[in-house]
N, CA, C and O of each residue as an XYZ file, in Angstrom:
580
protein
N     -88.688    174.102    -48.739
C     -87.603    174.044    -47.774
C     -88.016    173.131    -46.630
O     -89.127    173.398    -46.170
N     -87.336    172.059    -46.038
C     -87.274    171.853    -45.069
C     -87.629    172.633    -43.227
O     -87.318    173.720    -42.739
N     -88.343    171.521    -42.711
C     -88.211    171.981    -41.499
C     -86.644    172.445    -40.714
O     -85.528    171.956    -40.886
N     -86.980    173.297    -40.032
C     -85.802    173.421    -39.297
C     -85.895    173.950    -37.676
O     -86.458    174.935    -37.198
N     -85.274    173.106    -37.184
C     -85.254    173.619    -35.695
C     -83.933    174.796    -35.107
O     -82.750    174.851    -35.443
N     -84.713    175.644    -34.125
C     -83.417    176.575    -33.952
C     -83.456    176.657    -32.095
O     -84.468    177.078    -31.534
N     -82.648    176.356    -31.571
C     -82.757    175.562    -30.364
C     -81.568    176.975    -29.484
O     -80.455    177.069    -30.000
N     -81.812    177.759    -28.492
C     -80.977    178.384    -27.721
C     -80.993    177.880    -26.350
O     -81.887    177.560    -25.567
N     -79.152    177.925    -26.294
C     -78.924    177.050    -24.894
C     -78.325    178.587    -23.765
O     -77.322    179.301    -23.778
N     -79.472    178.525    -22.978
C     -79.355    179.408    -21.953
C     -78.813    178.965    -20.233
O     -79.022    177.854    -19.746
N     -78.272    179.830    -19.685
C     -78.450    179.559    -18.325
C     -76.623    180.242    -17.691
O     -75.815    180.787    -18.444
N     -76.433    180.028    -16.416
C     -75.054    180.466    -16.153
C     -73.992    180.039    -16.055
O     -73.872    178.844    -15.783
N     -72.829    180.870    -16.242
C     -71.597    180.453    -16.461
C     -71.075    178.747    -15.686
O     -71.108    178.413    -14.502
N     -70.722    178.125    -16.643
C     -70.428    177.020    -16.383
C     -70.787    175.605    -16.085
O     -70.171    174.631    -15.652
N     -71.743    175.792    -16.390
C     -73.011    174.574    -16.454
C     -72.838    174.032    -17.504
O     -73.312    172.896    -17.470
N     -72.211    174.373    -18.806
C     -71.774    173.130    -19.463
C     -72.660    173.127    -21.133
O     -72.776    172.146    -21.867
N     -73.294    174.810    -21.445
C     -73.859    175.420    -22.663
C     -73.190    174.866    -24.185
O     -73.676    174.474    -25.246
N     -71.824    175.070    -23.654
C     -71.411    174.731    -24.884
C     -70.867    173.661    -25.263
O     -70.523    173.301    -26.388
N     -70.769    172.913    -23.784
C     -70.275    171.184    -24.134
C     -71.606    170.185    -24.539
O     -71.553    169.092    -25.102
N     -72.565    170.771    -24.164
C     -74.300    170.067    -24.314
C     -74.175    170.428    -26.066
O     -74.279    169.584    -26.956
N     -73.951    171.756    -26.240
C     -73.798    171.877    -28.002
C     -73.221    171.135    -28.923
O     -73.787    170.682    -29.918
N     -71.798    170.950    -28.548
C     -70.975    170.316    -29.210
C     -71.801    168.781    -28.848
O     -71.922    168.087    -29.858
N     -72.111    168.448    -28.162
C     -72.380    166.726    -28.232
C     -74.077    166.617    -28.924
O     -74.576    165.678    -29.543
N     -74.457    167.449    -28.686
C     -75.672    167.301    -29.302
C     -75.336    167.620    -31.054
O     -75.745    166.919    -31.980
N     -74.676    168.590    -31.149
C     -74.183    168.566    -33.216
C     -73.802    167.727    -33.445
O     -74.360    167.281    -34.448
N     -72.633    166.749    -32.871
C     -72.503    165.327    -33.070
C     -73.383    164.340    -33.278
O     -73.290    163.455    -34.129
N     -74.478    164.542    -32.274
C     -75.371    163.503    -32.032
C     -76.549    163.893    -33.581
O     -77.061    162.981    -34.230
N     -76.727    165.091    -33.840
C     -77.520    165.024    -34.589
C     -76.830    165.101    -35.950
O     -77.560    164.784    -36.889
N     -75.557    165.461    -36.263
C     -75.031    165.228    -37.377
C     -74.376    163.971    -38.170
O     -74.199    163.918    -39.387
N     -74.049    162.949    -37.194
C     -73.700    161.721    -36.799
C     -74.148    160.611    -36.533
O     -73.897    159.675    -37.291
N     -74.635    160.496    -35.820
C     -75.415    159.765    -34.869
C     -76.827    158.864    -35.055
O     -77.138    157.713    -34.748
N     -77.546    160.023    -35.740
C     -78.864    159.158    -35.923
C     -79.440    159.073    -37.299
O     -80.535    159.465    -37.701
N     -78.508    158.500    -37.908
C     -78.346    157.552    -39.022
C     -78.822    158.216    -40.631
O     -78.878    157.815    -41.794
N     -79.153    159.667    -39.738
C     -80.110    160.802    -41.197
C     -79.000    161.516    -41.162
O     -79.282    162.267    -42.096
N     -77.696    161.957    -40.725
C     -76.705    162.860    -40.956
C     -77.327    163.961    -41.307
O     -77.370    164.066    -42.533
N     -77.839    164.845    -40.728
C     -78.932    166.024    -40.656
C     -77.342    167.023    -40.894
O     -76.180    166.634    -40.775
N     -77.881    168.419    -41.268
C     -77.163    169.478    -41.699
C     -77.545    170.204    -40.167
O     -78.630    170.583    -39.727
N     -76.030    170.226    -39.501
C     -76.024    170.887    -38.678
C     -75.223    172.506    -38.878
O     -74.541    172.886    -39.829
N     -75.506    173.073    -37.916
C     -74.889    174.618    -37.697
C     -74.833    175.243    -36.276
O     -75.572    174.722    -35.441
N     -74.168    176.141    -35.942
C     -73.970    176.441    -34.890
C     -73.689    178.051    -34.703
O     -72.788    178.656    -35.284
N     -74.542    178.579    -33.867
C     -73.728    179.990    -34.031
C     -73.631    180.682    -32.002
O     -74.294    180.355    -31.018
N     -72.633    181.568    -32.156
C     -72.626    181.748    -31.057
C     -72.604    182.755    -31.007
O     -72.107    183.434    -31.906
N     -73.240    183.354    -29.723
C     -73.212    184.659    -29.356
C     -72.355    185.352    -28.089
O     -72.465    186.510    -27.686
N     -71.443    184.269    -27.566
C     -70.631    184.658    -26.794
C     -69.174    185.016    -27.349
O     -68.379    184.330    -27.992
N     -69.112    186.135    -26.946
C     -67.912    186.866    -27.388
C     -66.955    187.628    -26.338
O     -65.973    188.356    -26.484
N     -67.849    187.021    -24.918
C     -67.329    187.793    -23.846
C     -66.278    187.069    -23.083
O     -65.347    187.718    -22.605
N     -66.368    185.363    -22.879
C     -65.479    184.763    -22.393
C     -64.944    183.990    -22.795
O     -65.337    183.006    -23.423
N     -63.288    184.508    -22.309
C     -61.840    184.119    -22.890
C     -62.212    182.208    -23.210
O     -62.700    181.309    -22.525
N     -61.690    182.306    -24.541
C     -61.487    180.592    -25.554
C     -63.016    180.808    -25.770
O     -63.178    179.591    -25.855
N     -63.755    181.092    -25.865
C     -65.330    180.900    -25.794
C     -65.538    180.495    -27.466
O     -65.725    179.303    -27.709
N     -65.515    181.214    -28.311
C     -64.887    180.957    -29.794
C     -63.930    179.640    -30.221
O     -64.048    178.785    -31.098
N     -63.096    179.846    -29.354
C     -62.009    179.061    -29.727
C     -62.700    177.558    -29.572
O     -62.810    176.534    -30.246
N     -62.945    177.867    -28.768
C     -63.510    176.212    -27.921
C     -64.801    175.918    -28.914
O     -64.688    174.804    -29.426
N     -65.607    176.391    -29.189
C     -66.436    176.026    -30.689
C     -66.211    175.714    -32.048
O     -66.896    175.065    -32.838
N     -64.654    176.549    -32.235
C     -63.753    176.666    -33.618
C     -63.619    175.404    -33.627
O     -64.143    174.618    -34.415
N     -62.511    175.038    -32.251
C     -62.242    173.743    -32.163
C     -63.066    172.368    -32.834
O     -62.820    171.752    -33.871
N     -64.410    172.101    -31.542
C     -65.612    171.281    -31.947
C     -66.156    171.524    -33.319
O     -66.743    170.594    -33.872
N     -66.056    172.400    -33.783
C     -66.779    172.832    -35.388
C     -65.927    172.173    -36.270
O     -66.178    171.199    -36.981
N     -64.880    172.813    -36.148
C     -63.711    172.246    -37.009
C     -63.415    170.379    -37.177
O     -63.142    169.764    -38.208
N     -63.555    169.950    -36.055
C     -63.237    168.465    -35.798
C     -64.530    167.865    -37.145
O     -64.469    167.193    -38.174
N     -65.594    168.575    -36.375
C     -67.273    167.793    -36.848
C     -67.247    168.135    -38.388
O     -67.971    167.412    -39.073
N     -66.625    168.994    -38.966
C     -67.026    169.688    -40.354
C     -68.217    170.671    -40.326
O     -68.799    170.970    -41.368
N     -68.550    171.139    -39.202
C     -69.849    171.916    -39.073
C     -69.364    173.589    -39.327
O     -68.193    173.951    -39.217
N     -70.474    174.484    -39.673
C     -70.273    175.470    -39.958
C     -71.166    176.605    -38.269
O     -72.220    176.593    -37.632
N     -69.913    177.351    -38.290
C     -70.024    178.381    -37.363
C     -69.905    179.649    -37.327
O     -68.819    180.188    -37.540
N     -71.440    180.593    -36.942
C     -71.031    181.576    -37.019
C     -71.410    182.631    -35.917
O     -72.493    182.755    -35.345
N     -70.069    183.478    -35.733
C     -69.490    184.066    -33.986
C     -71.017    185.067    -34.782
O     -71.180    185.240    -35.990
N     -72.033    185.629    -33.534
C     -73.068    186.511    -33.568
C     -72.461    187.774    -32.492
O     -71.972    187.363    -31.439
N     -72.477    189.258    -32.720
C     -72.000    190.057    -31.888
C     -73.261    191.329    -31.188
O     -73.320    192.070    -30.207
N     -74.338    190.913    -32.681
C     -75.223    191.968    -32.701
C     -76.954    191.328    -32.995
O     -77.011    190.099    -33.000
N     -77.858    191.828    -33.152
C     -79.228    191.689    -33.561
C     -78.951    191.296    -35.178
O     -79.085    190.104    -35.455
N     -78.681    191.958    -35.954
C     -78.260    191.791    -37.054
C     -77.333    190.949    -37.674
O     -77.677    190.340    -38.686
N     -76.257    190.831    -37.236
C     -75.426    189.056    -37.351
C     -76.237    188.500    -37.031
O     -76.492    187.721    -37.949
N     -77.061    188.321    -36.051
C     -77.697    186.812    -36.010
C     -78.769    186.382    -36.821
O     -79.184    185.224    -36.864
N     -79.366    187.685    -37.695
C     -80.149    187.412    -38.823
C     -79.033    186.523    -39.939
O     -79.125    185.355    -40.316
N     -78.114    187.435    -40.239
C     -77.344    186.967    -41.232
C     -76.940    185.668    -41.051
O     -76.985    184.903    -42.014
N     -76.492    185.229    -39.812
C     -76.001    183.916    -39.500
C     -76.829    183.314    -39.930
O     -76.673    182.887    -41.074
N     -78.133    183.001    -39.169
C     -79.691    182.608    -39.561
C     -79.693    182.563    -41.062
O     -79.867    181.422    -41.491
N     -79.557    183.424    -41.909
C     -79.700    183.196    -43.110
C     -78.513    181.980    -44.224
O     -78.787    181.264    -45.187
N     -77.193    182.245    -43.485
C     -76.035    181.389    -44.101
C     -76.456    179.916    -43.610
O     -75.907    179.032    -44.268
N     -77.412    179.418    -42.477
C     -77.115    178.377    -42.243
C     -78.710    178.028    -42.631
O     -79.086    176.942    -42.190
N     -79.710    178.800    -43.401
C     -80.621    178.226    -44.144
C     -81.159    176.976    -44.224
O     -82.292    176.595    -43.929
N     -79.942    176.202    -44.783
C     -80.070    174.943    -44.961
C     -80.193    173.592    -44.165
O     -80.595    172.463    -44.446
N     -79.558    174.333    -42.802
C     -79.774    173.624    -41.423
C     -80.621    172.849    -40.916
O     -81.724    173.379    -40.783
N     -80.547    171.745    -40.560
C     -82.131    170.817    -40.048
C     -82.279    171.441    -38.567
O     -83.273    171.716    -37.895
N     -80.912    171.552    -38.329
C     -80.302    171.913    -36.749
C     -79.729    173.000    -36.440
O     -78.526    173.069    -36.692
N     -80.322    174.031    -35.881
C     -79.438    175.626    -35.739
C     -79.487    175.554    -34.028
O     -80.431    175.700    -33.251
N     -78.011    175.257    -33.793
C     -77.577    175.490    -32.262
C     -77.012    176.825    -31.696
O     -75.801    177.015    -31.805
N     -77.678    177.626    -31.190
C     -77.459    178.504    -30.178
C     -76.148    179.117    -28.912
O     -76.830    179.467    -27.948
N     -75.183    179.276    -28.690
C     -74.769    179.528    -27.679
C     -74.434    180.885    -27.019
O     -73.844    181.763    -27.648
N     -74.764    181.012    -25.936
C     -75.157    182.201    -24.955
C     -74.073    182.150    -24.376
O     -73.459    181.108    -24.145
N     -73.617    183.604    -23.992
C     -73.033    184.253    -23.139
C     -73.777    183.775    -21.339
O     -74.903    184.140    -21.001
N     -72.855    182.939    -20.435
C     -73.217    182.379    -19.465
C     -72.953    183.917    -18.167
O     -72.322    184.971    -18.244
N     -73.515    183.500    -17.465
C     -73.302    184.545    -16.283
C     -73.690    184.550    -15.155
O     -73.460    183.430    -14.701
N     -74.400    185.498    -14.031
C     -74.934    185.223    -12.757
C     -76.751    185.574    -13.538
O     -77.314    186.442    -14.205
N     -77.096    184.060    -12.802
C     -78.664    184.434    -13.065
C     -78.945    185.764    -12.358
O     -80.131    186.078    -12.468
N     -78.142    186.713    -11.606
C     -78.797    187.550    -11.185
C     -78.117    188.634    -11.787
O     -77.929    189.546    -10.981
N     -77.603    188.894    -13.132
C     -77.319    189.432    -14.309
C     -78.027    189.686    -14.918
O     -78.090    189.167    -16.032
N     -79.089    190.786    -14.423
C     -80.142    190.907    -15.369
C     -79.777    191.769    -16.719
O     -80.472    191.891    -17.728
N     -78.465    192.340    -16.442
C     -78.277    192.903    -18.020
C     -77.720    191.602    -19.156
O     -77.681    191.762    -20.376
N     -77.412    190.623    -18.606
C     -77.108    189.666    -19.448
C     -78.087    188.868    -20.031
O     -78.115    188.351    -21.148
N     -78.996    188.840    -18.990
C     -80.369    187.703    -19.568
C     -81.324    189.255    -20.525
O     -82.193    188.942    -21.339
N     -81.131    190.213    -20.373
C     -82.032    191.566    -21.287
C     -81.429    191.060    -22.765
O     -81.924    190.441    -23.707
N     -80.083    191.648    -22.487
C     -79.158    190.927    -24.086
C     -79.724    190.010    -24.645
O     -79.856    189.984    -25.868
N     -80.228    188.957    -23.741
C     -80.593    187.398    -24.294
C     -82.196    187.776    -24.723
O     -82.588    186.909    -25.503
N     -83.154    188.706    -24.484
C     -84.073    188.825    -24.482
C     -84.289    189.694    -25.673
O     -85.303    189.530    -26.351
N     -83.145    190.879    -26.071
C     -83.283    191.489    -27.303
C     -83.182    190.528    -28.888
O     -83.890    190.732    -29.874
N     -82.342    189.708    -28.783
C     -82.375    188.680    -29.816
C     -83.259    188.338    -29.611
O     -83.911    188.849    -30.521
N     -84.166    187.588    -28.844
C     -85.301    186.903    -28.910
C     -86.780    188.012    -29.885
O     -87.541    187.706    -30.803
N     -86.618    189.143    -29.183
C     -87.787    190.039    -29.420
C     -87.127    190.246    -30.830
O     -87.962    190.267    -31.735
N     -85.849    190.402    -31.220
C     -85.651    190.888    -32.485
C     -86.222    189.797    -33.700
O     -86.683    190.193    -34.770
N     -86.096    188.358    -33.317
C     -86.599    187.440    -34.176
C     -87.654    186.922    -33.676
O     -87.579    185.700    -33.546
N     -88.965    187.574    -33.225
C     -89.836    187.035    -32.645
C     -90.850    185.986    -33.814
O     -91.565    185.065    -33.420
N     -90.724    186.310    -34.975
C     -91.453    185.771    -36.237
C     -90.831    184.325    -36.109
O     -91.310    183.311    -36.616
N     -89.679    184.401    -35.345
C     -88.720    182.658    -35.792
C     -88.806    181.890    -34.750
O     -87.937    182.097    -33.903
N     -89.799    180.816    -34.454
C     -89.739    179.723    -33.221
C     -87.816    179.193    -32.750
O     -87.166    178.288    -33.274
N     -87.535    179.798    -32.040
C     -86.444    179.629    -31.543
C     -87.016    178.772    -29.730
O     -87.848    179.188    -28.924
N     -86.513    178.049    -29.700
C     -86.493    176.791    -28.441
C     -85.716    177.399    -27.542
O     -84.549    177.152    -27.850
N     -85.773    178.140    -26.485
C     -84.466    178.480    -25.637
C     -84.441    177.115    -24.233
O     -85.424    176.745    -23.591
N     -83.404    176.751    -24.129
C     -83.354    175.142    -23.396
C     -82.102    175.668    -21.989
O     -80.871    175.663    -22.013
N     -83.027    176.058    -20.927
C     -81.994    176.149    -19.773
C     -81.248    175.176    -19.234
O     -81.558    174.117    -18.690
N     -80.047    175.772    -19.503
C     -78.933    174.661    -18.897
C     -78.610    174.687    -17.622
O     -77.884    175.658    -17.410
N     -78.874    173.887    -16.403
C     -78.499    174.042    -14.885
C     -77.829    173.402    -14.435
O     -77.932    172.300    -14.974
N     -76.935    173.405    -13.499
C     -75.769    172.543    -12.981
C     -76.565    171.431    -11.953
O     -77.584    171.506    -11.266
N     -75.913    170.739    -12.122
C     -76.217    169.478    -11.302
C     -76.021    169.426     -9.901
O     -76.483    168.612     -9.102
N     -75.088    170.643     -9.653
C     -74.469    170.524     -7.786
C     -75.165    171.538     -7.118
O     -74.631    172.043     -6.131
N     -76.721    172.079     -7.641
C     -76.651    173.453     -6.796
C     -77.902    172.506     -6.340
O     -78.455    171.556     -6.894
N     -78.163    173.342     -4.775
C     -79.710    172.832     -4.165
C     -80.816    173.456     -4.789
O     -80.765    174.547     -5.358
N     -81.931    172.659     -4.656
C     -83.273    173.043     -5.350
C     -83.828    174.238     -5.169
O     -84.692    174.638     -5.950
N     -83.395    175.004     -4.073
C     -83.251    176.588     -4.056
C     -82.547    177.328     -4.882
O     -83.006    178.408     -5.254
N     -81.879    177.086     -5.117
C     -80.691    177.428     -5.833
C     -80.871    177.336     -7.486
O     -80.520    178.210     -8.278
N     -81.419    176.236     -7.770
C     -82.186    175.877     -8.634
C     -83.566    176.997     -9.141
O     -83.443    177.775    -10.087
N     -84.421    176.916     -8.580
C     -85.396    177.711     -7.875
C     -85.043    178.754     -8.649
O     -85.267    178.786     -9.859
N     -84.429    179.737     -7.955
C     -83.977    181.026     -8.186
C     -83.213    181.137     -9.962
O     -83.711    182.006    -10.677
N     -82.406    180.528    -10.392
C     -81.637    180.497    -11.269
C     -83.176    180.273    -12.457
O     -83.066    180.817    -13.556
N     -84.330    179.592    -12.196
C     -84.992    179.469    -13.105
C     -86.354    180.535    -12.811
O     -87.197    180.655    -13.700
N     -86.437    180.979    -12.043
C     -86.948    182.235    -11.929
C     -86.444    183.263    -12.760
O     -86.956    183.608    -13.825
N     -85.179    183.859    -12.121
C     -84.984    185.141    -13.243
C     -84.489    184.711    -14.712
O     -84.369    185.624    -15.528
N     -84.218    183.522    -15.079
C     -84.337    183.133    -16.739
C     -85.639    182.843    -17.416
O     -85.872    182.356    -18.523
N     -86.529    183.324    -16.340
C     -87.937    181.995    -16.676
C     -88.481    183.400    -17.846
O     -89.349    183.213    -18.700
N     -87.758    184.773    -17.643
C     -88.586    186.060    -18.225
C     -88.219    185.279    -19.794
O     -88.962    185.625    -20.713
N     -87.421    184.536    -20.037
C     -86.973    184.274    -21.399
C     -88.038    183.106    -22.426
O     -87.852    182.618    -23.540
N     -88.967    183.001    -21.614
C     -89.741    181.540    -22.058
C     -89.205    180.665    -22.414
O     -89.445    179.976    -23.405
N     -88.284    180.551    -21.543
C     -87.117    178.660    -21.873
C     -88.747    177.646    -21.619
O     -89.947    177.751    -21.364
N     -87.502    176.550    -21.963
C     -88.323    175.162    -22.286
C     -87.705    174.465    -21.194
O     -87.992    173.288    -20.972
């Protein structure tokens, strides 16, 4: 079997998790000239179009997506997209100071601890370096990259 990378895009609401996804499955399904087997699965199920808005991008690209709700879907997902060069991640966004949201993010992790999963914090561009600061502090418990 092939290598495969499994890449989770973390950080809070609106910074742009799932638009970095969609252009990066493009970029790696498309783009660089190996048309790599992409996949995508998401684990946000909490905010309104959140699905939809992936259905969408999935649908356009021909890529395969699958919605994660539990510890266990995301094995299964993990397993349907096997074949993947590229397994993209998307998180439920929130207040970095949501620590029940970043725990959630931390039980998947501990549940597949055997599987090098990449978690890649996503931060907005308009906040000050304090601000900054802080937001990568309480995600930092996640061992992002």
């Amino acid at each position: 079997m092939h290598q495969r990378k499994v890449m989770m895009f973390i950080g809070p609401t609106g910074v742009g998790k799932t638009t970095s996804i969609a252009k990066l499955a493009a970029r790696y399904a498309y783009k660089l000239g190996a048309n790599y087997k992409v996949g995508i699965i998401t684990l946000d199920s909490f905010r309104v179009g959140a699905i939809e808005q992936l259905k969408a991008y999935t649908n356009i690209m021909r890529l395969p997506l699958e919605v994660v709700k539990n510890t266990t879907d995301l094995v299964e997902a993990l397993l349907k997209l096997k074949d993947c060069h590229y397994i993209l991640i998307d998180t439920a966004g929130g207040s970095q100071y949501d620590m029940d949201k970043i725990d959630a993010i931390n039980q998947y992790q501990e549940y597949l601890s055997e599987m090098p999963i990449e978690k890649m914090l996503v931060l907005p561009a308009n906040v000050k370096t304090s601000g900054l600061q802080e937001i990568y502090k309480n995600y930092s418990t996640l061992y992002i990259h």
